[in-house]
PDB file of C-alpha atoms in Angstrom:
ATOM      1  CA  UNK A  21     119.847  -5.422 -42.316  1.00 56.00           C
ATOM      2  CA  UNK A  22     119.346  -1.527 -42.829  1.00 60.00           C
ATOM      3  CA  UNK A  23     119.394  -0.192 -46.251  1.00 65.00           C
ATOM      4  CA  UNK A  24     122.301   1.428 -47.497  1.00 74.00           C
ATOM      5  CA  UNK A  25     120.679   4.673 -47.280  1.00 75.00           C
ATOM      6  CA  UNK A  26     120.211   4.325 -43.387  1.00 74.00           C
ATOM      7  CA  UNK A  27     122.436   5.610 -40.993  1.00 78.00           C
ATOM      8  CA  UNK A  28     121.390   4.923 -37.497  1.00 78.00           C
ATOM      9  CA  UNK A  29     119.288   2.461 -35.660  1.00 84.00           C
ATOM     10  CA  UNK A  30     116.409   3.941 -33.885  1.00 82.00           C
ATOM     11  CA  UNK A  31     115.338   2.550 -30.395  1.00 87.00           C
ATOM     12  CA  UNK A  32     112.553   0.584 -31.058  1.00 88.00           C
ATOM     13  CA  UNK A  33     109.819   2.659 -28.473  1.00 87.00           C
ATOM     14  CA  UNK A  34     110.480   5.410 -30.913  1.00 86.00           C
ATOM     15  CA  UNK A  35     110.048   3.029 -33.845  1.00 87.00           C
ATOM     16  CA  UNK A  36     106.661   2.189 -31.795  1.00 90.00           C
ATOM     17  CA  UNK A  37     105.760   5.613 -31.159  1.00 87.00           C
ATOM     18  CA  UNK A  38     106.157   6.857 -34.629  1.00 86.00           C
ATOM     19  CA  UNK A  39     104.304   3.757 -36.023  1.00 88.00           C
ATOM     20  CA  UNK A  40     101.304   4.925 -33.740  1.00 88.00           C
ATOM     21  CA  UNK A  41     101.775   8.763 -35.398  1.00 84.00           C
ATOM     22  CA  UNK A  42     101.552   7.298 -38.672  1.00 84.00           C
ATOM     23  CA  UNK A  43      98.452   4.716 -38.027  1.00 87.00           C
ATOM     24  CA  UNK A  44      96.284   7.594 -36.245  1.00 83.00           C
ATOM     25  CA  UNK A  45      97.076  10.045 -39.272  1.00 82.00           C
ATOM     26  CA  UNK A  46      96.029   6.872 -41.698  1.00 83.00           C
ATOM     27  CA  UNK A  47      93.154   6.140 -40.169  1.00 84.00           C
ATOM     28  CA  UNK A  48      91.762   9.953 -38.876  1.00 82.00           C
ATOM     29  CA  UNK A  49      93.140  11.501 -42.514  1.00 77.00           C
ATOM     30  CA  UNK A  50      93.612  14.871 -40.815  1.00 72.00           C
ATOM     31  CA  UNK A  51      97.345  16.076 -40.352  1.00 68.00           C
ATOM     32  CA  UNK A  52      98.541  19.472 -39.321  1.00 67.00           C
ATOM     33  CA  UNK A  53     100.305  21.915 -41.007  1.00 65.00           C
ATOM     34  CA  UNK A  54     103.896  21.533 -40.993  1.00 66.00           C
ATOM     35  CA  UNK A  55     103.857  17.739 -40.863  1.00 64.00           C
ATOM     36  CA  UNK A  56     104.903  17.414 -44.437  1.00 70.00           C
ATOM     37  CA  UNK A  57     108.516  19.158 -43.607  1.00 69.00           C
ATOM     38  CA  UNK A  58     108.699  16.910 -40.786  1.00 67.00           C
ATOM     39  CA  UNK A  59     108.332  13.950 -43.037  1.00 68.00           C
ATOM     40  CA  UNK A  60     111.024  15.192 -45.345  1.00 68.00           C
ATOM     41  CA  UNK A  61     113.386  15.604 -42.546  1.00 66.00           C
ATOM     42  CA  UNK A  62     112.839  12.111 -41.473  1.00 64.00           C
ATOM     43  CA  UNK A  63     113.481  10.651 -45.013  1.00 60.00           C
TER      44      UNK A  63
END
């Protein structure tokens, strides 16, 4: 069950893609500039 906070469902290859995104950023520690306005948007 979604949290109450949550909206929409996202298709799960997006899920997957975004999953990857996050895990390469992790594991490289180098993200580009604007990423952190992209991350609010997504919250």
């Amino acid at each position: 069950m979604p949290a109450k906070f949550v909206k929409f469902e996202m298709p799960k290859d997006l899920v997957e893609s975004v999953y990857e995104a996050v895990e390469l950023a992790r594991d490289t520690g180098k993200i580009r500039k604007g990423a952190n306005e992209v991350t609010k948007v997504v919250e």
